[in-house]
Coordinates of C-alpha atoms and ligand atoms in Angstrom, one line a residue:
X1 CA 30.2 -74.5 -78.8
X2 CA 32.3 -74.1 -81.4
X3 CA 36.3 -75.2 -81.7
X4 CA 37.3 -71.2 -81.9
X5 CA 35.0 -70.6 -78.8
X6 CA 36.5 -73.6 -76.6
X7 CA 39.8 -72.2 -77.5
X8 CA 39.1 -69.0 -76.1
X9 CA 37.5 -70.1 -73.1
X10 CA 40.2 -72.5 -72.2
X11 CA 42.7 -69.5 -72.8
X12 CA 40.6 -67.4 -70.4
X13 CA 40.6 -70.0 -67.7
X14 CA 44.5 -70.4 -68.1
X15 CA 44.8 -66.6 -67.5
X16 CA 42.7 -66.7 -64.3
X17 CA 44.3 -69.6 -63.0
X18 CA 47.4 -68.0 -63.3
X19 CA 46.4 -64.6 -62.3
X20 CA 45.1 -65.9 -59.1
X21 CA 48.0 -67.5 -57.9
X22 CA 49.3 -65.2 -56.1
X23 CA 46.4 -64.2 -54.3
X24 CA 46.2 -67.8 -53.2
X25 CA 49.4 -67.2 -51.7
X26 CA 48.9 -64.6 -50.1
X27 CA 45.7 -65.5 -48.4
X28 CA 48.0 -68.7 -47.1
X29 CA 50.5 -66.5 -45.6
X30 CA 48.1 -64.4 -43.9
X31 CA 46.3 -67.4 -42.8
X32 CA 49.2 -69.0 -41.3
X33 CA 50.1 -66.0 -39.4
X34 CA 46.5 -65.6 -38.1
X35 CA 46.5 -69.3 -37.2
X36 CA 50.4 -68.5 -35.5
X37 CA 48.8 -65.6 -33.4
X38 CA 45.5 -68.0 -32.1
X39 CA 48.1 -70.2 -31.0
X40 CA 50.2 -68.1 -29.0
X41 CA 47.1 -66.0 -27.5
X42 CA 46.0 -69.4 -26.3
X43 CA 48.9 -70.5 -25.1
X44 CA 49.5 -67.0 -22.9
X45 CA 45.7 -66.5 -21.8
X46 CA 44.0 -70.1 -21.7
X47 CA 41.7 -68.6 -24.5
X48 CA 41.6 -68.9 -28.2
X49 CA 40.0 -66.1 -29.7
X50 CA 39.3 -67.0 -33.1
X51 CA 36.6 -69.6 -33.8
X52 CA 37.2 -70.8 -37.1
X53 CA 38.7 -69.0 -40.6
X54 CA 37.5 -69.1 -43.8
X55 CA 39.0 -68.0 -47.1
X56 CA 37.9 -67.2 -50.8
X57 CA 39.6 -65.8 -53.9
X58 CA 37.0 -64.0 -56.0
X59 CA 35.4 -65.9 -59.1
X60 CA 36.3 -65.0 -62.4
X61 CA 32.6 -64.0 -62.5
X62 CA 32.6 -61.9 -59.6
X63 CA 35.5 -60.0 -60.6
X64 CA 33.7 -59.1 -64.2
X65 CA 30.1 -58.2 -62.1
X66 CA 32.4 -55.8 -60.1
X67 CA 34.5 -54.5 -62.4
X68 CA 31.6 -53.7 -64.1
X69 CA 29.7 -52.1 -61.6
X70 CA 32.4 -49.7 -61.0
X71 CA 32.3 -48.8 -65.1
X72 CA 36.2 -50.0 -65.7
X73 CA 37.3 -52.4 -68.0
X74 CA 36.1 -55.7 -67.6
X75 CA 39.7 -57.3 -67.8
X76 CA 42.5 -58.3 -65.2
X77 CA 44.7 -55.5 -65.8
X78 CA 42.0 -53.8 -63.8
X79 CA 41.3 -56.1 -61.3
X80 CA 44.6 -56.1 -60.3
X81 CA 45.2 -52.0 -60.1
X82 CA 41.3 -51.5 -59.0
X83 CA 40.2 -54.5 -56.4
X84 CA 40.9 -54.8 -53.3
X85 CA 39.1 -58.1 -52.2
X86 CA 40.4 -60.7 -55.0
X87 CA 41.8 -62.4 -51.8
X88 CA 39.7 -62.4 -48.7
X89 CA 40.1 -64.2 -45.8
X90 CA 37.2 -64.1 -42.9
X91 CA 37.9 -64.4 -38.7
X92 CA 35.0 -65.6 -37.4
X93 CA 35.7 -64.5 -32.7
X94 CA 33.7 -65.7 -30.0
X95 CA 33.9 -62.0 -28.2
X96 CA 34.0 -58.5 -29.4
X97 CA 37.0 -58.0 -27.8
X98 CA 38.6 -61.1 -29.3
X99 CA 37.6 -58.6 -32.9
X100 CA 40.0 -56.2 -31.8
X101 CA 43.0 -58.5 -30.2
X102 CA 42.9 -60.3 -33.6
X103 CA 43.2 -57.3 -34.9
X104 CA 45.9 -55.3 -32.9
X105 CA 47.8 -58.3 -33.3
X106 CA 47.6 -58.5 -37.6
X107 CA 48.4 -54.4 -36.9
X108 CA 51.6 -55.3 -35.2
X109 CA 52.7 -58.1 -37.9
X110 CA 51.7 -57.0 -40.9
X111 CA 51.2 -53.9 -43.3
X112 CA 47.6 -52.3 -43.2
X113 CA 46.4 -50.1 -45.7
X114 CA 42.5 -49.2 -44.8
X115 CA 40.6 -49.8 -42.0
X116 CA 36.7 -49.7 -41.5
X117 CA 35.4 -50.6 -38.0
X118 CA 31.7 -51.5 -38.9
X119 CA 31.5 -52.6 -35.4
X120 CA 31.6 -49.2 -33.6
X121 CA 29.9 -47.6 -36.6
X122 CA 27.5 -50.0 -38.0
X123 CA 26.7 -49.9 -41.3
X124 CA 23.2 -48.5 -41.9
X125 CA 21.5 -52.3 -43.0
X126 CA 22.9 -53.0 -39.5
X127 CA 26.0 -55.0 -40.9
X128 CA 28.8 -55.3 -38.1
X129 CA 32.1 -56.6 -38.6
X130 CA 35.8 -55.1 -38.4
X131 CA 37.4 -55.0 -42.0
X132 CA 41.0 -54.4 -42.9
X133 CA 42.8 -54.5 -45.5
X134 CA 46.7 -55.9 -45.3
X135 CA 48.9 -56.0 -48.1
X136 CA 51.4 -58.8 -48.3
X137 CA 54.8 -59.3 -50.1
X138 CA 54.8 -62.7 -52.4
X139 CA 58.9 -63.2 -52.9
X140 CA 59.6 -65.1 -57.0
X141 CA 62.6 -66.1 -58.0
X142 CA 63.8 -62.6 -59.0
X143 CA 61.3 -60.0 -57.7
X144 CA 59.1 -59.2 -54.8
X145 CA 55.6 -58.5 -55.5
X146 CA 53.0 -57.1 -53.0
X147 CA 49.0 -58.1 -53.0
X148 CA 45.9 -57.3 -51.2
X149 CA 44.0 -59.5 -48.9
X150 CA 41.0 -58.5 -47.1
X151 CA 40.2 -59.5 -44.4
X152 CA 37.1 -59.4 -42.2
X153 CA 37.0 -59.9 -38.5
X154 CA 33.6 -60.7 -36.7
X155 CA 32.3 -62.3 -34.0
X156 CA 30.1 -66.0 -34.4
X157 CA 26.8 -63.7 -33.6
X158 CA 27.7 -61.0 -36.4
X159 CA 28.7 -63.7 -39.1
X160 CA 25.4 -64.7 -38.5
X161 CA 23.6 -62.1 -39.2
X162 CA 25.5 -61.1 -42.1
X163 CA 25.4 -64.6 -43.6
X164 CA 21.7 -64.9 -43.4
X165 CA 21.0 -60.9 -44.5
X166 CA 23.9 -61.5 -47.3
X167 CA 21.5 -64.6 -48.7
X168 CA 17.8 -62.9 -48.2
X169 CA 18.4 -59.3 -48.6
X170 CA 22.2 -57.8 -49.1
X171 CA 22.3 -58.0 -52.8
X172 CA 18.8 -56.3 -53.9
X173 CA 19.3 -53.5 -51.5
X174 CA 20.8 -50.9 -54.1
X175 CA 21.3 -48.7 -50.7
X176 CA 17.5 -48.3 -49.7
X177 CA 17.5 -48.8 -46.0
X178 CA 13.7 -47.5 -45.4
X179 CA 12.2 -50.8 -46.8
X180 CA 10.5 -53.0 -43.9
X181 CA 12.6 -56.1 -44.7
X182 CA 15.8 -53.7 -44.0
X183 CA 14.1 -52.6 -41.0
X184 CA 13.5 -55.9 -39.8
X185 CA 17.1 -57.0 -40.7
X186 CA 18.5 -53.6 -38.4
X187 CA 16.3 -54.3 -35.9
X188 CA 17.6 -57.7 -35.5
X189 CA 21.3 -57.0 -35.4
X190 CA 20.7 -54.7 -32.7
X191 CA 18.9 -57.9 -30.6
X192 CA 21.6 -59.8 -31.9
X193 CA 24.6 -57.6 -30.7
X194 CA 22.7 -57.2 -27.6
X195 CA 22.4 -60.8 -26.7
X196 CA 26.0 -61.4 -27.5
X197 CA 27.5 -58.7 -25.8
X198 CA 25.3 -60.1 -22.3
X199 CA 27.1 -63.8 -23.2
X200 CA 30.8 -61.3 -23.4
X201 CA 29.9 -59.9 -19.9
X202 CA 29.5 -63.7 -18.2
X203 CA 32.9 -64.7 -20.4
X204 CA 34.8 -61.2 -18.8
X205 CA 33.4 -62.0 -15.1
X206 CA 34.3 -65.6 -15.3
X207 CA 37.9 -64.5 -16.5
X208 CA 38.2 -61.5 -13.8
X209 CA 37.5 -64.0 -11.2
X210 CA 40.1 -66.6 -12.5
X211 CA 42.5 -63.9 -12.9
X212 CA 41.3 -62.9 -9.3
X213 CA 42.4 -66.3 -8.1
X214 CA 45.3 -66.5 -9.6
X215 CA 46.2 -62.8 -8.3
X216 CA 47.0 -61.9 -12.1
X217 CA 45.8 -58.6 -14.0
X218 CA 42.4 -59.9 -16.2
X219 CA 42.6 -59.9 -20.2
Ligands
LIG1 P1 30.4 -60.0 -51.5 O1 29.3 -60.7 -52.4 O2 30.2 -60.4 -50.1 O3 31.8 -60.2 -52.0 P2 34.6 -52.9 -51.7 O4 33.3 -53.0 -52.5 O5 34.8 -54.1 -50.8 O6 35.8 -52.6 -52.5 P3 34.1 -51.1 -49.5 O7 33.0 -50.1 -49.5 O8 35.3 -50.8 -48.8 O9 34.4 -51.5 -51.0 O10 33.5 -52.4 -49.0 P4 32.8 -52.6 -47.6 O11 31.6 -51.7 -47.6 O12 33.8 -52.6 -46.6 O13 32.2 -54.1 -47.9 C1 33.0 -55.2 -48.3 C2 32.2 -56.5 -48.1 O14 31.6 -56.4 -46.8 C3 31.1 -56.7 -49.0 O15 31.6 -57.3 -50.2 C4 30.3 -57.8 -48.2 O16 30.9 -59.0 -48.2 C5 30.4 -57.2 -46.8 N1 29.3 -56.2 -46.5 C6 29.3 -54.9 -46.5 N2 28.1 -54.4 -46.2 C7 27.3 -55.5 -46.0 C8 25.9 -55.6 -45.6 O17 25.2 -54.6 -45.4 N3 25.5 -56.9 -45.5 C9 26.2 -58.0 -45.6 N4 25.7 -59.2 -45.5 N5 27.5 -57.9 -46.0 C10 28.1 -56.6 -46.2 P5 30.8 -57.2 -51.6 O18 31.9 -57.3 -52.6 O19 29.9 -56.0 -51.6 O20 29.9 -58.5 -51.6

């Protein structure tokens, strides 16, 4: 590579580094809060619904492939005005219910600008999870600034699915569900969110007869 060529790329990688700062921040604040709200839920119903949180900002690379793909300009004036996932954070639940107490309780603490609830509407490859996405306030020195985080609720079973469907098959779909790999993967997810919701029922009996013997209302 030539000297002009490093230059350049070392310039680009400065921009995104910079760029992405403030994502990073606001994935940490919406992280803390979700850890905050695990806590407390814990602490009131003996019962921690999320399992475990994971969080990404979106590769230089990804952002050109999407930018792309959507025919604007490959640069990060536009990923700024145009994407909404730079910053994405994923709750992985135990229960379906746990989906939506996760995310009543981001409703209540934070601002919410779209909503997709893949989970009472599957998508038609069968993918399930609860996606929202918040936008939070990053406070400089002399100015507040708001970004976009998405985040993605699911339950263990449904992160499953998606994980393994996301590495085998999500990607070379170009939205043709009639294949019989895509028909295997739907057919699964429907076993899948069977199974788990019969493991939720033995979880909701268990915690109607505590509450039974404690003489309190169940969650
Ligand atoms: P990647 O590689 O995971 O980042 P968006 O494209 O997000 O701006 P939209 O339509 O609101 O627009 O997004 P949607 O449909 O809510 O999907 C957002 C993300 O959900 C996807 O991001 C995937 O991560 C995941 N997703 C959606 N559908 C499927 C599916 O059928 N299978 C799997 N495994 N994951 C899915 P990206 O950017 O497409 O991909």
């Amino acid at each position: 590579m030539d000297k002009n060529n490093t230059c350049k790329m070392i310039e680009t990688l400065k921009e995104y580094a910079e760029f992405i700062r403030p994502y990073k921040d606001a994935i940490n604040l919406v992280r803390i809060r979700l850890e905050a709200l695990d806590a407390d839920y814990g602490h009131l119903h003996s019962h921690n619904p999320i399992h475990q949180i994971i969080h990404r900002v979106k590769s230089l690379d990804s952002i050109v492939k999407k930018l792309a793909k959507r025919g604007y300009e490959a640069d990060l004036e536009s990923a700024r005005e145009y994407l909404t996932d730079i910053a994405g954070i994923r709750v992985i639940t135990y229960y379906q219910q746990d989906v939506y107490e996760v995310a009543r309780a981001l409703k209540s603490c934070l601002d919410i600008v779209k909503e997709s609830d893949y989970i009472k509407n599957p998508k038609p490859s069968g993918y399930r999870s609860y996606h929202m996405i918040v936008v939070v306030p990053i406070h400089y020195l002399k100015s507040i600034e708001y970004y976009p985080v998405e985040v993605q609720i699911r339950t263990l079973t449904m992160d499953c699915w998606a994980n393994i469907e996301h590495q085998l098959h999500y990607k070379t779909l170009k939205n043709d569900f009639s294949g019989k790999i895509s028909k295997k993967f739907q057919e699964y997810s429907e076993e899948l969110n069977a199974i788990s919701l019969k493991m939720e029922a033995i979880y909701s009996e268990q915690n109607r007869q505590l509450s039974e013997f404690k003489n309190e209302t169940p969650l």
